[in-house]
Tab-separated table of C-alpha atoms in Angstrom:
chain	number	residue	atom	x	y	z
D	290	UNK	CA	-29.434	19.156	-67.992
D	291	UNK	CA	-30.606	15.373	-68.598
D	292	UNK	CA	-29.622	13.577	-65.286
D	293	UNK	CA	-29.866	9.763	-64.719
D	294	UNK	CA	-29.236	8.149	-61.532
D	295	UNK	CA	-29.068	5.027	-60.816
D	296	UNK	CA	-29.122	2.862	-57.529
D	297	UNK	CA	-29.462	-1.134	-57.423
D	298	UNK	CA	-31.580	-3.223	-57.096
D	299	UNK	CA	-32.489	-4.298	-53.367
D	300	UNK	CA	-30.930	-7.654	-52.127
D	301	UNK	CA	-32.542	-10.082	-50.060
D	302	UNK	CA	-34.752	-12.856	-50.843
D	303	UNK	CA	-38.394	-11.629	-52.208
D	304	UNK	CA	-37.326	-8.292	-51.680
D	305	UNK	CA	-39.603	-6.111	-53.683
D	306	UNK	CA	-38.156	-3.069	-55.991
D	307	UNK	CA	-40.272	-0.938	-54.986
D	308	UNK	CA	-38.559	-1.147	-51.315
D	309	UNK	CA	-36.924	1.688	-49.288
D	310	UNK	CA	-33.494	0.707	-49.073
D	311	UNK	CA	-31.011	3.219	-48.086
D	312	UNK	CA	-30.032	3.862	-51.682
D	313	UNK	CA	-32.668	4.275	-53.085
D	314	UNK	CA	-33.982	7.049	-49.863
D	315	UNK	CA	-31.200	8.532	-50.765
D	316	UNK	CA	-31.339	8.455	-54.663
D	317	UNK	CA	-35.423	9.818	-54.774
D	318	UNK	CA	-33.346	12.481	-52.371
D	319	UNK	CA	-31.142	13.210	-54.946
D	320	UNK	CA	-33.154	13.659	-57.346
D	321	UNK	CA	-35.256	16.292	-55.799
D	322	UNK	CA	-32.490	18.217	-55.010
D	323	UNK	CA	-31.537	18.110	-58.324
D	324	UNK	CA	-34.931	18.892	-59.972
D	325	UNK	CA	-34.844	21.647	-57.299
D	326	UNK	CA	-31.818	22.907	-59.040
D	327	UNK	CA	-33.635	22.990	-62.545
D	328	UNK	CA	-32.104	19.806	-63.976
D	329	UNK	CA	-34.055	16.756	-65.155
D	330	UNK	CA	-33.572	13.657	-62.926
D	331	UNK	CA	-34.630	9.962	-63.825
D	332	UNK	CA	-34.035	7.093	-61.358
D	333	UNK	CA	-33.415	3.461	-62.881
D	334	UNK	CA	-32.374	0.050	-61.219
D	335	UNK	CA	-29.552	0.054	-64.345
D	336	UNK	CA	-28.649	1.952	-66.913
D	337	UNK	CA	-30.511	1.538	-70.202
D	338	UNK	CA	-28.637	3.214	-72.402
D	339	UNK	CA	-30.775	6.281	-72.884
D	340	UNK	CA	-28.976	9.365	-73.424
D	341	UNK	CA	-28.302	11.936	-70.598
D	342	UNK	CA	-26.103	14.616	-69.955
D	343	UNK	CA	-24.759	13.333	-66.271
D	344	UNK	CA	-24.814	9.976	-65.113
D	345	UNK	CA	-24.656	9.022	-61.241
D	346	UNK	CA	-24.861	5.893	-59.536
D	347	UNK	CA	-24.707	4.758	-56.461
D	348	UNK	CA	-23.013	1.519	-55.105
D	349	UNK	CA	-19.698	0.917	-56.923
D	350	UNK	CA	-19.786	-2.573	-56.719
D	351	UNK	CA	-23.691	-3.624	-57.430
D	352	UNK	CA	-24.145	-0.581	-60.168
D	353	UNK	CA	-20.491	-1.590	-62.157
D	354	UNK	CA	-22.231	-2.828	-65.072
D	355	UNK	CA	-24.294	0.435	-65.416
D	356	UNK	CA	-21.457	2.691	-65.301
D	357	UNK	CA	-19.295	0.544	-67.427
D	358	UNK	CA	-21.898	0.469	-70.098
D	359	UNK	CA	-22.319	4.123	-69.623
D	360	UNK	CA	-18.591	5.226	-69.709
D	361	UNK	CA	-18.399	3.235	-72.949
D	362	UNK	CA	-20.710	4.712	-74.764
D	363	UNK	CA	-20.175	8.502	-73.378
D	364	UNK	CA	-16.028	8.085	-72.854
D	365	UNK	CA	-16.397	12.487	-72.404
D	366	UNK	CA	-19.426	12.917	-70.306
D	367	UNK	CA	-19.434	13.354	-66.566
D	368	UNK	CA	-20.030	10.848	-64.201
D	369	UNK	CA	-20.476	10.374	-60.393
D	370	UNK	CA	-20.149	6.907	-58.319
D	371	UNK	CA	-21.523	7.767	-54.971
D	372	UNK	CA	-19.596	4.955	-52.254
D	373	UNK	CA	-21.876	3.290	-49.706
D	374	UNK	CA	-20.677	1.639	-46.563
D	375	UNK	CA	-20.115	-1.512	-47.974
D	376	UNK	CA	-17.824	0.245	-50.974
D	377	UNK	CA	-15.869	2.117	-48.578
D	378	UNK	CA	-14.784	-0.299	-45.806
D	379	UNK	CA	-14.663	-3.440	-47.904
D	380	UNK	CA	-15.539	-3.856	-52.120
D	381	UNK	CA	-12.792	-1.409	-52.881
D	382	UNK	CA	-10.055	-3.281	-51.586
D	383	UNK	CA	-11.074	-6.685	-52.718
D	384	UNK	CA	-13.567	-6.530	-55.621
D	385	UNK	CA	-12.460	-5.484	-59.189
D	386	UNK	CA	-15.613	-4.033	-60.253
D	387	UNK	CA	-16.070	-1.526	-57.276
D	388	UNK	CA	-11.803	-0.905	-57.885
D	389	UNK	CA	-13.152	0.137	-62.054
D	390	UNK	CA	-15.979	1.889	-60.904
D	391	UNK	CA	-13.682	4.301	-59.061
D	392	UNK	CA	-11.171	4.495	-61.612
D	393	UNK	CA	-13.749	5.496	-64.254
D	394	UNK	CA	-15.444	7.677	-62.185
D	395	UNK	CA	-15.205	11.852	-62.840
D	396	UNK	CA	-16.117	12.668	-59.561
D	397	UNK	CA	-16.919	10.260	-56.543
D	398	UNK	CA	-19.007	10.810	-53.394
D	399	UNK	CA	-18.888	10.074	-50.092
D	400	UNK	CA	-21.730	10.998	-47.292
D	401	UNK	CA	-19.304	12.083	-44.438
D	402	UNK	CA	-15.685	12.602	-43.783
D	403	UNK	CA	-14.358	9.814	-42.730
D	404	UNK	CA	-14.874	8.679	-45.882
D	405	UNK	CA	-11.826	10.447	-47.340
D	406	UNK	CA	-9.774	8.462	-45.382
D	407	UNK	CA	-10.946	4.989	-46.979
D	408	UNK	CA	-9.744	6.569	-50.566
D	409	UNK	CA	-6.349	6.431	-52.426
D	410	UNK	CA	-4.790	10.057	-52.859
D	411	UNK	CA	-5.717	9.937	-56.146
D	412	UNK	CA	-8.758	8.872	-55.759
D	413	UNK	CA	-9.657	11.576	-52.947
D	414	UNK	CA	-8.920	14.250	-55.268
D	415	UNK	CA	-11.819	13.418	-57.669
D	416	UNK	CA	-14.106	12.731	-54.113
D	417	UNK	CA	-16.601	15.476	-52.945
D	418	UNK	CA	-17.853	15.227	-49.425
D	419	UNK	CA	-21.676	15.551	-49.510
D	420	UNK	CA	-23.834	15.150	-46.090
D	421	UNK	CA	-27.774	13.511	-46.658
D	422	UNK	CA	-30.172	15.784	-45.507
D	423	UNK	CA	-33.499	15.748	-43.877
D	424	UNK	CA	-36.244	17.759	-42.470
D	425	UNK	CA	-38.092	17.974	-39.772
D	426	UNK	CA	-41.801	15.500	-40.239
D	427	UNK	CA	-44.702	17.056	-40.106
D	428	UNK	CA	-45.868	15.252	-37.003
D	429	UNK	CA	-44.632	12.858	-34.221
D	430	UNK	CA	-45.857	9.440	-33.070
D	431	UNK	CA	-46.008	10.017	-29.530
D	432	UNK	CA	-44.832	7.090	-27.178
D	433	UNK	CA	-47.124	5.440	-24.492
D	434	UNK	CA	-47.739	7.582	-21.015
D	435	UNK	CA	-44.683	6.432	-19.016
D	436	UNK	CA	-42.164	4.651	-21.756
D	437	UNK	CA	-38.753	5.578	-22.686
D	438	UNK	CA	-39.490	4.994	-26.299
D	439	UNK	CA	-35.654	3.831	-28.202
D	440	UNK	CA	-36.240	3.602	-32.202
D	441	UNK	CA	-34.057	1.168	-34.035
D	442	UNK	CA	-34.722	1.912	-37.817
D	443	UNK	CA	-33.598	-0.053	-40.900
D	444	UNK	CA	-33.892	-3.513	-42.762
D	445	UNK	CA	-33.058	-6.320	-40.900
D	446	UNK	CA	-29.905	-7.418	-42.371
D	447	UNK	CA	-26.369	-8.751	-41.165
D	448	UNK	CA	-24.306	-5.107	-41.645
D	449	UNK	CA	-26.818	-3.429	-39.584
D	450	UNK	CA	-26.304	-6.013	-36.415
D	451	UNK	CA	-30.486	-5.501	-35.977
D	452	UNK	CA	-30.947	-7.052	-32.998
D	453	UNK	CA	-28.327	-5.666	-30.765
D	454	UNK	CA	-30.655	-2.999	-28.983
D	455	UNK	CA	-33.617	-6.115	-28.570
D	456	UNK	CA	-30.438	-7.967	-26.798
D	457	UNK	CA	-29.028	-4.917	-24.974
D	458	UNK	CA	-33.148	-4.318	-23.651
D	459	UNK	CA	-32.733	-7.800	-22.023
D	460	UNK	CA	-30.460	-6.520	-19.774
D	461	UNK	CA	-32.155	-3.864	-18.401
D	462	UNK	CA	-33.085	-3.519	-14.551
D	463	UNK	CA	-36.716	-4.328	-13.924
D	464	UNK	CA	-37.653	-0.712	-13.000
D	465	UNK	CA	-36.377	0.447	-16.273
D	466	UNK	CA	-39.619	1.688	-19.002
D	467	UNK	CA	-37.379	1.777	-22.085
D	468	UNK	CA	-39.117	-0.537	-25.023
D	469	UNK	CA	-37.615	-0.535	-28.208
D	470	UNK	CA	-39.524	-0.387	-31.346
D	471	UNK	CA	-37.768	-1.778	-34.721
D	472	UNK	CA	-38.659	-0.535	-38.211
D	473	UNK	CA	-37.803	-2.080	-41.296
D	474	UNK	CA	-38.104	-5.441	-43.677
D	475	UNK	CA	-36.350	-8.674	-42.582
D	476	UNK	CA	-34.690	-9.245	-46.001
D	477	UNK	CA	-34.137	-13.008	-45.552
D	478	UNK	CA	-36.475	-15.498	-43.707
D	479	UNK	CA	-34.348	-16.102	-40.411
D	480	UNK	CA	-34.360	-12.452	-39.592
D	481	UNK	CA	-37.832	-12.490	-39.974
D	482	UNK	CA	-38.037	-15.635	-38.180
D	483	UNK	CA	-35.469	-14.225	-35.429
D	484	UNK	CA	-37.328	-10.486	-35.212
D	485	UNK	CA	-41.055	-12.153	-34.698
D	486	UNK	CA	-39.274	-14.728	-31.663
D	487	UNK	CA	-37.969	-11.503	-29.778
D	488	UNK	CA	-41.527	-9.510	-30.233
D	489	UNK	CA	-42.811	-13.190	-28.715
D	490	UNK	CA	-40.234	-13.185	-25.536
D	491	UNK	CA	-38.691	-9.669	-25.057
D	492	UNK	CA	-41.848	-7.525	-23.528
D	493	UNK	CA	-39.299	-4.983	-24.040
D	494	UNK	CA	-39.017	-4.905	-27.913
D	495	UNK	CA	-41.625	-4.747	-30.911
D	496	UNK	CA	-41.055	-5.720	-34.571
D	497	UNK	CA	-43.205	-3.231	-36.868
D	498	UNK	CA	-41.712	-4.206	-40.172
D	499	UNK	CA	-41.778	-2.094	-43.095
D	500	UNK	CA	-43.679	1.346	-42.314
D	501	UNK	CA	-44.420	4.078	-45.120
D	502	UNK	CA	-41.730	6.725	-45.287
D	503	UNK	CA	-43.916	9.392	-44.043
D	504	UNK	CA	-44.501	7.466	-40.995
D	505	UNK	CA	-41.536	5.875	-40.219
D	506	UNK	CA	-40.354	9.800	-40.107
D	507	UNK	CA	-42.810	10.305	-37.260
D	508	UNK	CA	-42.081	7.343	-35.138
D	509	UNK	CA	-38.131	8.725	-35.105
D	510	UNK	CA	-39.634	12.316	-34.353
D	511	UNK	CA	-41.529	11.219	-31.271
D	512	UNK	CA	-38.635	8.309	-30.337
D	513	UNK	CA	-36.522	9.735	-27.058
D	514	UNK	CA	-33.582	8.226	-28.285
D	515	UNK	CA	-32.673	6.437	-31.935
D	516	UNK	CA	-30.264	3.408	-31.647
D	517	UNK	CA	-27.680	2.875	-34.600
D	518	UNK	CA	-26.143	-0.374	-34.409
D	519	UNK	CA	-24.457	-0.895	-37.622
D	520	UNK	CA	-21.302	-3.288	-38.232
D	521	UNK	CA	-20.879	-1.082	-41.851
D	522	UNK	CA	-22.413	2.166	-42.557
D	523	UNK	CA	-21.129	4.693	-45.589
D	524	UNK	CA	-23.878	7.019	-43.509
D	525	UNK	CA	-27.292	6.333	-42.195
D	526	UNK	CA	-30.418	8.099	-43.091
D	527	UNK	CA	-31.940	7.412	-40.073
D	528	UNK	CA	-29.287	9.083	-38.006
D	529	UNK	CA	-29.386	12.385	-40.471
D	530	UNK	CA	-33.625	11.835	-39.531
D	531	UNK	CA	-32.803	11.997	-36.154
D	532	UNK	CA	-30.778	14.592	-35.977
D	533	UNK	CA	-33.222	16.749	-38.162
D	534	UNK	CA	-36.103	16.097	-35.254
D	535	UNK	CA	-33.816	16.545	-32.729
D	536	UNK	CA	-33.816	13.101	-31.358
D	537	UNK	CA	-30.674	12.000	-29.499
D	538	UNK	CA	-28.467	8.943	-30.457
D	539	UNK	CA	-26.997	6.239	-29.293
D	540	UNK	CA	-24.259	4.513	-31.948
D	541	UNK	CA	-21.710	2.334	-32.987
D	542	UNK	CA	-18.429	3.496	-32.995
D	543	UNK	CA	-17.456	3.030	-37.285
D	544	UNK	CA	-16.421	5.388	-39.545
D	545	UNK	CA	-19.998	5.851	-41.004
D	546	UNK	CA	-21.369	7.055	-37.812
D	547	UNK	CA	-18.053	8.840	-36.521
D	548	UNK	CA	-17.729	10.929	-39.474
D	549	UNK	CA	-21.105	12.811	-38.877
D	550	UNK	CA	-21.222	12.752	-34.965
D	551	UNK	CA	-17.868	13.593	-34.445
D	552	UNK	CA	-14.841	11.418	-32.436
D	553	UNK	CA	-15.767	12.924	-28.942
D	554	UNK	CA	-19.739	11.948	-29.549
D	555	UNK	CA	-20.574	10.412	-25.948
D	556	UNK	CA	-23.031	8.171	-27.349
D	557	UNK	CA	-20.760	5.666	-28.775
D	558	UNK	CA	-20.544	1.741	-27.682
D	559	UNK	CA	-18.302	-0.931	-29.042
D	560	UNK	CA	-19.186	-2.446	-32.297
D	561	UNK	CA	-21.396	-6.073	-30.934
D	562	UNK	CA	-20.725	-4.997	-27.241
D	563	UNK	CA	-24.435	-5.899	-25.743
D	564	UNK	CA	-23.620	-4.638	-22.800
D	565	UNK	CA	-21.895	-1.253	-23.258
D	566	UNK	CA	-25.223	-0.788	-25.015
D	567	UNK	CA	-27.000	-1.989	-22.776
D	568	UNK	CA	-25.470	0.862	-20.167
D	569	UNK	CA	-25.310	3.296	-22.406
D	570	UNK	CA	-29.503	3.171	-22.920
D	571	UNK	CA	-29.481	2.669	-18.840
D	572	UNK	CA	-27.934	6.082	-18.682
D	573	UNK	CA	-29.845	8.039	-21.277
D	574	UNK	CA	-33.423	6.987	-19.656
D	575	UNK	CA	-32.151	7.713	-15.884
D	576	UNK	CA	-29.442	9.976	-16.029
D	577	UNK	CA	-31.200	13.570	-16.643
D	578	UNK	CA	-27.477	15.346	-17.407
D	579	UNK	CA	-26.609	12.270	-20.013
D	580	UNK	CA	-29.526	12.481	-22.050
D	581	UNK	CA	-29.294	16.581	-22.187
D	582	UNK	CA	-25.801	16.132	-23.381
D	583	UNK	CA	-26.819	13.448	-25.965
D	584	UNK	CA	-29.593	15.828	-27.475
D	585	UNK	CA	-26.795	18.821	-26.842
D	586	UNK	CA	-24.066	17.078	-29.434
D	587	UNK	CA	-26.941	16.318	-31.576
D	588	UNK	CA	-28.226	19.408	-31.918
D	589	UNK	CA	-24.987	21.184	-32.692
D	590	UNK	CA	-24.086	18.206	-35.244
D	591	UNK	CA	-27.665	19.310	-37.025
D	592	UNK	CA	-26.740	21.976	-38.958
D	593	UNK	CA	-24.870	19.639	-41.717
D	594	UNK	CA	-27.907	17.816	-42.375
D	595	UNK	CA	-29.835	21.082	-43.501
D	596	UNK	CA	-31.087	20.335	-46.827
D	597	UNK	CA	-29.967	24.002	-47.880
D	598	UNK	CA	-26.406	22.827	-46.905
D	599	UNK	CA	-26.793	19.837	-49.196
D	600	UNK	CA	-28.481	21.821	-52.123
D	601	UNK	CA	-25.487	23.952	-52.176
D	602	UNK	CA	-22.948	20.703	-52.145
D	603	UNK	CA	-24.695	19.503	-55.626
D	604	UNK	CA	-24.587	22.743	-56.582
D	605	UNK	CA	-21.266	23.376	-56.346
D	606	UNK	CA	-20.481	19.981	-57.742
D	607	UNK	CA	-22.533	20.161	-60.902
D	608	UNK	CA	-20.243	23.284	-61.344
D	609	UNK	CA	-17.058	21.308	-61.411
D	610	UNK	CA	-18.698	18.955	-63.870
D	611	UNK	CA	-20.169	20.890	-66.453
């Protein structure tokens, strides 16, 4: 079967297509998984019109002109919308595009549970629950003799609140050795500006920018603890990374998050709340029991990032469709 998929193009000013947004990490994903499955998969920014047998995209909002130009021509054939974060807890209540996207839609997707509950009983019939997966890397990036190494991982942009862990660090006692190391692109100039200022005067925090894939991987895989601060998340990637290397979390408490980790997850902190964050890191780096209960949840939680588990999702999907 003739698969396209199709994720947008990334926002931000100067930011380059070839960049690894979340959607598009997840689409390559996709697309292996389906190629694994014997289908043909081809990525594109938009849809050019090109026949295929299944179309998916993901974002409802920022791929609506793709899937209405492919629902026009192909009124019969299947198609998928996949709903992000920002789809699920704000475009489909106010934006008429994301609302179409949904309503022409065979199937949707959403990359945790909680997502369900963002959806229209209509619409939840036609949605399919389908976890991101990810393995183990195939190495670790150590951390310095003596530091408590945190990992914040992601572009620097307003829904993923990046520089609450480089605040929360500033409140630290002076004994503590945590130093927190960000990865990602600042996707407008005053993040950039704002991320290089707290490398300057936080001793505790380090800007590395965009890192390949493969590496990025192995800084999470030799992080003690990964720090998800996101205002809006329809999943994260980097959690489902650090779950497969058996890294503990710390997290906001949204949907996104809550919806893989579970509602009794002790790692949670307020959404913006500096200083519950700020305790909660305290705890992991000094409190022995904490931390062993942090990596306990996690590693129970891992199983539904298996990539056999999400193999047999599209499987079971592409069954339903065709």
């Amino acid at each position: 079967m003739r698969i396209a998929i199709v994720t947008p193009r990334p926002e931000g000013a100067g930011a380059p297509a070839e960049l690894a947004t979340g959607n598009r990490v997840t689409a390559r994903r996709w697309a292996g998984v389906l190629e694994r499955l014997g289908h043909t998969a081809r990525l594109a920014f938009e849809y050019d019109g090109e026949p295929c047998d299944l179309f998916v995209a993901l974002h409802a909002r920022r791929s609506h002109a793709s899937v209405r130009r492919f629902r026009d021509a192909y009124p019969a054939l299947p198609l998928v919308v996949a709903l992000t974060g920002t789809d699920l807890y704000r475009d489909i209540r106010v934006d008429p595009d994301a609302k179409e996207s949904l309503q022409l839609a065979t199937r949707l997707v959403v990359l945790q549970k909680q997502g369900l509950v963002e959806l229209s009983p209509e619409q939840r019939a036609k949605a399919r629950v389908i976890y991101q997966s990810a393995e183990p890397p195939d190495g670790v990036i150590p951390p310095a003799e003596g530091e408590f190494r945190v990992a914040v991982v992601g572009n620097l942009r307003p829904e993923k609140d990046p520089f609450r862990t480089e605040l929360a660090a500033r409140e630290l006692p002076a004994s503590s050795r945590i130093r927190v190391f960000h990865l990602g692109r600042a996707l407008a100039p005053e993040m950039e500006d704002g991320a290089r200022l707290a490398s300057k005067e936080n001793p505790r925090y380090r800007w590395l920018g965009e890192l390949p894939y493969a590496e990025t991987r192995r800084w999470i895989a030799g992080s003690h603890l990964l720090a998800v601060t996101s205002v809006m998340e329809g999943s994260s990637n980097s959690l489902c990374e650090a779950l497969a290397s058996s890294v503990p979390v710390v997290a906001s408490r949204i949907p996104g998050l809550v919806g893989t980790l579970g509602e009794d997850y002790p790692g949670y902190f307020p959404v913006g709340d500096t200083r519950a964050l700020a305790l909660l890191l305290a705890r992991a780096e000094t409190e022995a029991e904490f931390y062993a209960t942090l990596r306990r949840r996690c590693d129970e939680t891992a199983y539904l990032v298996r990539p056999e588990r999400e193999l047999a999702a599209f499987r079971d999907l592409l069954a339903e469709l065709c």
